[in-house]
Short mmCIF file of C-alpha atoms and ligand atoms in Angstrom, two decimals:
data_model
loop_
_atom_site.label_atom_id
_atom_site.label_comp_id
_atom_site.label_asym_id
_atom_site.label_seq_id
_atom_site.Cartn_x
_atom_site.Cartn_y
_atom_site.Cartn_z
CA MET A 17 46.12 79.75 230.26
CA SER A 18 46.48 82.85 232.35
CA SER A 19 47.74 82.60 235.89
CA SER A 20 49.06 86.17 235.71
CA PHE A 21 47.26 89.42 236.53
CA GLY A 22 48.22 93.10 236.28
CA THR A 23 50.32 95.33 234.05
CA VAL A 24 52.90 97.13 236.24
CA PHE A 25 52.22 95.37 239.56
CA LYS A 26 52.12 91.92 237.97
CA VAL A 27 51.17 88.81 239.93
CA THR A 28 51.52 85.18 238.88
CA THR A 29 50.03 82.53 241.17
CA PHE A 30 51.08 78.90 241.28
CA GLY A 31 50.17 75.62 242.97
CA GLU A 32 47.40 73.06 243.29
CA SER A 33 45.21 72.28 246.27
CA HIS A 34 46.88 68.97 247.06
CA GLY A 35 50.39 69.65 245.74
CA LYS A 36 53.35 70.59 247.94
CA GLY A 37 52.41 74.24 248.18
CA VAL A 38 50.90 77.35 246.65
CA GLY A 39 52.00 80.95 246.27
CA ALA A 40 52.73 83.86 243.98
CA VAL A 41 55.47 85.81 242.26
CA VAL A 42 54.99 89.59 242.37
CA ASP A 43 56.87 91.55 239.73
CA GLY A 44 56.85 95.35 239.80
CA CYS A 45 56.62 96.08 243.50
CA PRO A 46 58.00 99.60 244.10
CA PRO A 47 61.57 99.30 245.40
CA GLY A 48 62.13 100.43 248.98
CA LEU A 49 58.64 99.46 250.21
CA ALA A 50 58.96 98.14 253.77
CA ILE A 51 57.62 94.61 253.64
CA SER A 52 57.84 91.44 255.72
CA GLU A 53 55.83 88.28 256.38
CA LYS A 54 54.13 90.17 259.24
CA ASP A 55 52.45 92.50 256.71
CA ILE A 56 51.06 89.55 254.74
CA GLN A 57 50.10 86.97 257.38
CA PRO A 58 47.03 88.78 258.86
CA GLN A 59 45.13 88.63 255.55
CA LEU A 60 46.12 84.97 255.05
CA ASP A 61 44.81 84.25 258.56
CA ARG A 62 41.47 85.83 257.66
CA ARG A 63 41.32 83.64 254.52
CA ARG A 64 42.59 80.40 256.02
CA PRO A 65 40.45 77.26 256.25
CA GLY A 66 39.62 75.86 259.68
CA GLN A 67 39.46 79.36 261.23
CA SER A 68 35.95 78.91 262.66
CA ARG A 69 33.09 76.42 262.88
CA LEU A 70 31.56 78.07 259.78
CA THR A 71 34.36 77.03 257.45
CA THR A 72 35.76 73.77 256.09
CA ASP A 73 37.46 71.56 258.69
CA ARG A 74 40.63 71.39 256.56
CA ASP A 75 43.11 72.86 259.02
CA GLU A 76 45.97 74.80 257.48
CA THR A 77 48.10 77.43 259.22
CA ASP A 78 49.02 78.96 255.86
CA GLN A 79 52.28 80.50 257.08
CA VAL A 80 53.85 82.58 254.31
CA THR A 81 57.56 82.67 253.51
CA ILE A 82 59.11 85.42 251.37
CA LEU A 83 61.69 83.62 249.23
CA SER A 84 63.09 86.53 247.23
CA GLY A 85 62.89 90.20 246.33
CA VAL A 86 63.12 91.56 249.88
CA GLU A 87 66.27 92.33 251.86
CA ASP A 88 66.49 93.80 255.37
CA GLY A 89 62.71 94.33 255.28
CA ARG A 90 62.73 96.40 252.05
CA ALA A 91 61.50 95.46 248.59
CA LEU A 92 64.38 95.35 246.11
CA GLY A 93 62.18 95.98 243.07
CA THR A 94 62.99 92.47 241.86
CA PRO A 95 60.43 89.60 241.76
CA ILE A 96 59.03 88.77 245.20
CA ALA A 97 58.30 85.05 245.52
CA LEU A 98 55.78 84.13 248.22
CA SER A 99 55.33 80.53 249.31
CA VAL A 100 52.83 78.68 251.52
CA ALA A 101 53.03 74.92 252.17
CA ASN A 102 50.02 72.59 251.89
CA ARG A 103 49.94 70.35 254.97
CA ASP A 104 46.48 68.96 255.69
CA GLN A 105 45.67 67.15 252.42
CA LYS A 106 43.43 64.06 252.45
CA PRO A 107 43.48 62.85 248.84
CA GLY A 108 41.60 59.66 249.88
CA ASP A 109 38.46 61.79 250.35
CA TYR A 110 38.37 62.30 246.59
CA ALA A 111 38.68 58.62 245.55
CA SER A 112 34.93 58.22 244.97
CA MET A 113 34.88 61.41 242.87
CA LEU A 114 37.65 60.36 240.46
CA SER A 115 35.20 58.93 237.94
CA ILE A 116 32.32 61.32 238.68
CA PRO A 117 32.57 65.01 237.80
CA ARG A 118 31.12 67.01 240.70
CA PRO A 119 28.00 68.91 239.54
CA SER A 120 28.77 72.66 239.26
CA HIS A 121 32.46 72.20 240.17
CA ALA A 122 35.31 72.38 237.64
CA ASP A 123 36.18 68.65 237.29
CA TYR A 124 34.40 68.22 233.94
CA THR A 125 35.63 71.46 232.34
CA TYR A 126 39.29 71.01 233.42
CA GLN A 127 39.21 67.42 232.05
CA MET A 128 37.72 68.64 228.75
CA LYS A 129 40.27 71.45 228.42
CA TYR A 130 43.48 69.64 229.38
CA GLY A 131 42.60 65.94 228.94
CA ILE A 132 44.04 65.45 232.43
CA ARG A 133 43.37 66.99 235.82
CA ALA A 134 44.68 67.07 239.38
CA SER A 135 43.41 63.86 240.95
CA SER A 136 42.17 65.41 244.17
CA GLY A 137 41.14 68.68 245.78
CA GLY A 138 40.19 70.47 242.55
CA GLY A 139 43.81 71.38 241.63
CA ARG A 140 43.98 74.98 240.40
CA SER A 141 40.20 75.41 240.62
CA SER A 142 40.42 75.06 244.39
CA ALA A 143 40.21 78.15 246.59
CA ARG A 144 43.77 77.34 247.74
CA GLU A 145 44.93 79.07 244.57
CA THR A 146 43.66 82.34 246.10
CA ILE A 147 46.40 82.20 248.77
CA GLY A 148 48.84 83.61 246.21
CA ARG A 149 46.48 86.46 245.34
CA VAL A 150 45.90 87.31 248.99
CA ALA A 151 49.62 87.31 249.77
CA ALA A 152 50.33 89.54 246.75
CA GLY A 153 47.33 91.74 247.47
CA ALA A 154 48.52 92.32 251.04
CA ILE A 155 51.70 93.86 249.59
CA ALA A 156 49.62 96.07 247.27
CA GLU A 157 47.48 97.12 250.25
CA LYS A 158 50.57 98.20 252.17
CA PHE A 159 51.81 100.29 249.24
CA LEU A 160 48.38 101.88 248.72
CA TYR A 161 47.99 102.77 252.39
CA GLU A 162 51.49 104.23 252.74
CA GLU A 163 51.39 106.18 249.48
CA TYR A 164 47.77 107.41 249.45
CA GLY A 165 46.13 106.40 252.75
CA ILE A 166 43.82 104.06 250.81
CA GLU A 167 41.71 101.79 253.04
CA ILE A 168 39.91 98.77 251.61
CA VAL A 169 37.24 97.10 253.76
CA ALA A 170 34.91 94.28 252.69
CA TRP A 171 32.22 92.54 254.70
CA VAL A 172 29.49 89.94 254.37
CA ASN A 173 26.31 91.68 253.31
CA ALA A 174 24.10 88.65 252.75
CA VAL A 175 24.02 84.92 253.38
CA GLY A 176 21.30 83.04 251.54
CA THR A 177 18.11 85.09 251.98
CA ILE A 178 19.39 87.01 255.06
CA THR A 179 20.53 90.52 254.14
CA ALA A 180 22.30 92.84 256.58
CA SER A 181 20.80 96.23 257.38
CA GLU A 182 22.54 99.34 255.98
CA ILE A 183 26.14 99.72 257.15
CA ASP A 184 28.05 103.03 257.38
CA LYS A 185 30.64 102.75 254.62
CA ASN A 186 32.61 105.76 255.84
CA SER A 187 33.38 104.35 259.25
CA ILE A 188 33.42 100.56 258.84
CA THR A 189 36.77 98.96 259.77
CA ARG A 190 38.27 95.48 259.42
CA LYS A 191 38.21 95.25 263.20
CA SER A 192 34.44 95.73 263.30
CA VAL A 193 34.01 93.26 260.42
CA ASP A 194 36.03 90.62 262.29
CA GLU A 195 33.96 90.96 265.47
CA THR A 196 31.63 88.22 264.23
CA ILE A 197 32.85 84.92 262.74
CA VAL A 198 30.61 85.41 259.71
CA ARG A 199 32.24 88.84 259.09
CA CYS A 200 28.97 90.78 259.04
CA PRO A 201 29.30 93.94 261.16
CA SER A 202 25.58 94.03 262.01
CA GLU A 203 25.41 91.79 265.10
CA VAL A 204 21.73 90.83 264.85
CA ASP A 205 21.96 89.88 261.18
CA ALA A 206 25.28 88.12 261.82
CA GLY A 207 23.58 85.90 264.42
CA LYS A 208 20.95 84.84 261.88
CA MET A 209 23.63 84.21 259.24
CA VAL A 210 25.65 82.02 261.61
CA ILE A 211 22.59 79.87 262.34
CA ALA A 212 21.78 79.57 258.62
CA ILE A 213 25.34 78.42 257.79
CA LYS A 214 25.43 75.96 260.71
CA ASP A 215 22.08 74.52 259.61
CA ALA A 216 23.34 74.14 256.03
CA LYS A 217 26.54 72.47 257.27
CA GLU A 218 24.60 70.02 259.46
CA ALA A 219 22.30 69.21 256.55
CA GLN A 220 25.46 68.64 254.42
CA ASP A 221 24.18 71.36 252.09
CA SER A 222 25.61 74.78 251.21
CA LEU A 223 24.62 78.48 250.97
CA GLY A 224 25.58 81.48 248.82
CA GLY A 225 26.12 85.08 249.86
CA ILE A 226 27.09 88.64 248.93
CA ILE A 227 30.18 90.63 249.89
CA THR A 228 30.21 94.44 249.79
CA CYS A 229 33.53 96.29 249.53
CA VAL A 230 34.42 99.95 250.02
CA CYS A 231 37.76 101.49 248.97
CA ARG A 232 38.28 104.88 250.67
CA ASN A 233 40.75 107.71 249.90
CA VAL A 234 41.30 106.55 246.32
CA PRO A 235 42.57 109.60 244.40
CA ALA A 236 40.72 110.85 241.32
CA GLY A 237 42.24 109.82 237.98
CA LEU A 238 42.88 106.06 238.31
CA GLY A 239 41.66 103.66 235.57
CA GLU A 240 42.64 103.29 231.91
CA PRO A 241 39.86 103.91 229.37
CA VAL A 242 38.59 102.42 227.27
CA PHE A 243 39.10 98.67 227.73
CA ASP A 244 40.82 98.85 231.11
CA LYS A 245 38.23 100.95 232.86
CA MET A 246 38.42 100.77 236.64
CA GLU A 247 35.06 98.99 236.92
CA ALA A 248 35.90 96.62 234.05
CA CYS A 249 39.12 95.53 235.75
CA LEU A 250 37.47 95.28 239.15
CA ALA A 251 34.76 93.11 237.61
CA GLN A 252 37.38 90.87 236.01
CA ALA A 253 39.31 90.62 239.26
CA MET A 254 36.23 89.77 241.30
CA MET A 255 34.77 87.36 238.75
CA SER A 256 38.09 85.48 238.70
CA ILE A 257 37.55 84.50 242.35
CA PRO A 258 36.16 80.95 242.47
CA ALA A 259 32.39 80.64 243.06
CA THR A 260 31.53 84.22 242.00
CA LYS A 261 28.33 84.74 240.04
CA GLY A 262 27.84 88.51 239.93
CA PHE A 263 29.44 91.96 240.23
CA GLU A 264 27.75 95.32 240.76
CA ILE A 265 29.29 98.77 241.22
CA GLY A 266 27.53 101.76 242.78
CA SER A 267 23.79 101.57 242.22
CA GLY A 268 24.32 98.39 240.19
CA PHE A 269 21.22 96.59 238.93
CA ALA A 270 18.98 98.61 241.29
CA GLY A 271 19.98 101.76 239.36
CA THR A 272 17.92 100.56 236.42
CA GLN A 273 14.79 101.29 238.45
CA MET A 274 15.72 104.92 239.22
CA LEU A 275 15.06 108.09 237.23
CA GLY A 276 18.12 109.99 235.99
CA SER A 277 17.14 113.00 238.07
CA ARG A 278 17.49 110.90 241.21
CA HIS A 279 20.42 108.77 240.03
CA ASN A 280 22.79 111.60 239.02
CA ASP A 281 25.47 112.47 241.60
CA PRO A 282 25.51 116.30 241.85
CA PHE A 283 28.95 117.88 242.26
CA ILE A 284 29.71 119.86 245.42
CA LEU A 285 32.84 121.47 246.78
CA LYS A 286 34.57 119.23 249.34
CA GLY A 287 37.47 121.16 250.84
CA GLU A 288 39.45 122.37 247.83
CA LYS A 289 38.27 119.69 245.41
CA LEU A 290 35.04 118.75 243.72
CA GLY A 291 33.21 115.79 245.20
CA THR A 292 29.74 114.40 244.77
CA LYS A 293 26.75 114.66 247.08
CA THR A 294 25.58 111.10 246.43
CA ASN A 295 27.60 108.17 245.14
CA PHE A 296 25.40 106.09 242.86
CA SER A 297 28.40 105.98 240.48
CA GLY A 298 30.32 103.94 243.07
CA GLY A 299 33.35 106.22 242.80
CA VAL A 300 33.95 105.65 239.07
CA GLN A 301 32.84 107.65 236.03
CA GLY A 302 34.00 106.93 232.51
CA GLY A 303 36.18 104.17 233.91
CA ILE A 304 38.19 106.69 235.98
CA THR A 305 38.01 107.17 239.74
CA ASN A 306 36.39 110.48 240.80
CA GLY A 307 37.79 110.64 244.34
CA GLU A 308 34.66 109.27 246.02
CA PRO A 309 34.80 105.84 247.69
CA ILE A 310 34.69 102.92 245.27
CA VAL A 311 31.77 100.72 246.37
CA PHE A 312 30.99 97.36 244.80
CA ARG A 313 29.31 94.04 245.57
CA VAL A 314 30.21 90.48 244.63
CA ALA A 315 27.77 87.55 244.56
CA PHE A 316 28.98 84.06 245.52
CA LYS A 317 27.10 80.84 244.74
CA PRO A 318 26.54 78.00 247.23
CA PRO A 319 29.70 75.84 246.99
CA ALA A 320 29.28 72.81 244.77
CA THR A 321 30.68 70.02 246.95
CA ILE A 322 27.90 68.82 249.23
CA GLY A 323 27.35 65.60 251.17
CA ILE A 324 23.68 65.31 250.21
CA PRO A 325 23.23 62.52 247.63
CA GLN A 326 22.99 63.98 244.11
CA ARG A 327 21.73 62.13 241.03
CA THR A 328 24.20 62.66 238.21
CA VAL A 329 26.23 60.66 235.69
CA ASP A 330 29.89 59.56 235.73
CA PHE A 331 32.45 60.43 233.00
CA GLU A 332 31.13 57.45 230.97
CA GLY A 333 27.57 58.80 231.16
CA LYS A 334 26.39 56.04 233.55
CA GLN A 335 23.69 57.04 236.05
CA THR A 336 25.04 57.30 239.57
CA VAL A 337 24.50 58.98 242.92
CA LEU A 338 27.30 61.19 244.26
CA GLU A 339 27.70 61.70 248.00
CA ALA A 340 30.74 63.96 248.22
CA LYS A 341 33.22 63.09 250.95
CA GLY A 342 35.79 65.37 252.46
CA ARG A 343 35.86 68.72 254.19
CA HIS A 344 34.17 71.57 252.42
CA ASP A 345 32.97 75.11 253.10
CA PRO A 346 29.21 75.29 253.69
CA CYS A 347 29.39 78.98 252.64
CA VAL A 348 32.46 80.72 251.22
CA VAL A 349 31.75 84.38 252.00
CA PRO A 350 33.29 84.65 255.52
CA ARG A 351 36.64 83.50 254.07
CA ALA A 352 36.24 85.36 250.77
CA VAL A 353 36.20 88.82 252.43
CA ALA A 354 40.02 88.94 252.49
CA ILE A 355 40.20 87.67 248.90
CA VAL A 356 37.88 90.45 247.68
CA GLU A 357 39.93 93.11 249.52
CA CYS A 358 43.23 91.80 248.16
CA MET A 359 41.97 91.54 244.56
CA ALA A 360 40.71 95.14 244.85
CA ALA A 361 44.17 96.17 246.10
CA LEU A 362 45.81 94.45 243.12
CA VAL A 363 43.60 96.37 240.66
CA ILE A 364 43.90 99.77 242.36
CA GLY A 365 47.62 99.27 243.06
CA ASP A 366 48.30 98.46 239.42
CA PHE A 367 46.37 101.54 238.22
CA ALA A 368 48.07 103.75 240.82
CA LEU A 369 51.48 102.69 239.50
CA GLN A 370 50.41 103.16 235.87
CA GLN A 371 49.32 106.71 236.72
CA LYS A 372 52.46 107.40 238.76
CA TYR A 373 54.77 106.31 235.95
CA ARG A 374 52.76 108.41 233.48
CA GLU A 375 53.21 111.62 235.46
CA PRO A 376 56.13 113.82 234.28
C1 LIG B 404 37.09 80.85 250.03
C2 LIG B 404 36.50 79.84 249.10
C3 LIG B 404 36.32 78.54 249.54
C4 LIG B 404 35.74 77.57 248.72
N1 LIG B 404 35.52 76.32 249.22
C5 LIG B 404 34.87 75.41 248.46
C6 LIG B 404 34.55 74.12 248.98
O1 LIG B 404 34.86 73.80 250.13
N2 LIG B 404 33.90 73.26 248.17
C7 LIG B 404 33.55 73.58 246.89
O2 LIG B 404 32.96 72.77 246.20
N3 LIG B 404 33.84 74.78 246.37
C8 LIG B 404 34.48 75.69 247.12
N4 LIG B 404 34.79 76.92 246.58
C9 LIG B 404 34.39 77.22 245.20
C10 LIG B 404 35.11 76.41 244.13
O3 LIG B 404 36.48 76.62 244.17
C11 LIG B 404 34.51 76.78 242.77
O4 LIG B 404 33.12 76.79 242.81
C12 LIG B 404 34.93 75.81 241.67
O5 LIG B 404 36.28 75.96 241.42
C13 LIG B 404 34.17 76.02 240.36
O6 LIG B 404 34.40 77.30 239.87
P1 LIG B 404 33.23 78.34 239.63
O7 LIG B 404 32.26 78.19 240.77
O8 LIG B 404 33.90 79.68 239.68
O9 LIG B 404 32.59 78.02 238.32
C14 LIG B 404 35.37 77.91 247.39
C15 LIG B 404 35.59 79.21 246.94
C16 LIG B 404 36.13 80.18 247.77
C17 LIG B 404 36.32 81.57 247.27
#
């Protein structure tokens, strides 16, 4: 079982949804990096449940505590332990689901793998596990910004069948993303998305969506061919987020419908370095960054736990109808924006350190 991620900047997450708490241990943070809870909390606030009427009603403040590895606001280079308490658990909500595996959730597969599972809240399969990644990723983001000026911005590009109009990837900021509760920077489309999510919530149903992410000012040369290509590791990072169903970089699947003559990114001189005129490659060629922005998309399914009665069978195979109780997200993408950004920071941060330590 792997709860660890990364080679040099190595993160291990811990905790279950309804246990005492969740968090992460970060090993390999560059010593001397200025870091405090204040650098980490904003991303946890953007991920936290109960932040708006579009999310689950589970209300957690998700205040992070740094337990080790930092003294007088500076990283010591030793393991940084990050801890967040669970406070608003309601295990009773899961009583009816103890004997019935939720369709398309992880109850059945965890039971098959371990022969035992957390009795409520989904245990490690719950999105609460992602708190540790976000806390660790916020540290990686700080390092990447201070060392290279790297900016990572993700936003909601689609909810159900509503897709946002084209957004300027060079100028988009987290501030503009956060102007709407759905985290779509196009106001008109955001309004439609909000209505769609509210309707799904009222109907006790759920909706999927797409997040787009841009990583700017990433230097050329990051990524480790051949198995640890930048896009391969980004895909792994993104597909490890719960509820993900797809990953595309650059032109993605749409590129299959283009001719090579249109799809190639011609080189041009940008200042003193080579750049490309277009960016269908999404900033990566041969698994190595080329200095252009990394652009990728992540598809999220409609969350599995819904109040609408579902015909299914219990663990014994007996026909039953499941009406899930509890508080659940009608659509995960507004909260997943911070998770996508932080996972991208973990991948790029790890590659940046691998490259740094390689240099003479
Ligand atoms: C931010 C976020 C919130 C989520 N909230 C819920 C939820 O309220 N209910 C639910 O059934 N699944 C939710 N999920 C998804 C489940 O954790 C996930 O679908 C489940 O563990 C099964 O894993 P899989 O979908 O990756 O196969 C959420 C995912 C994310 C990223």
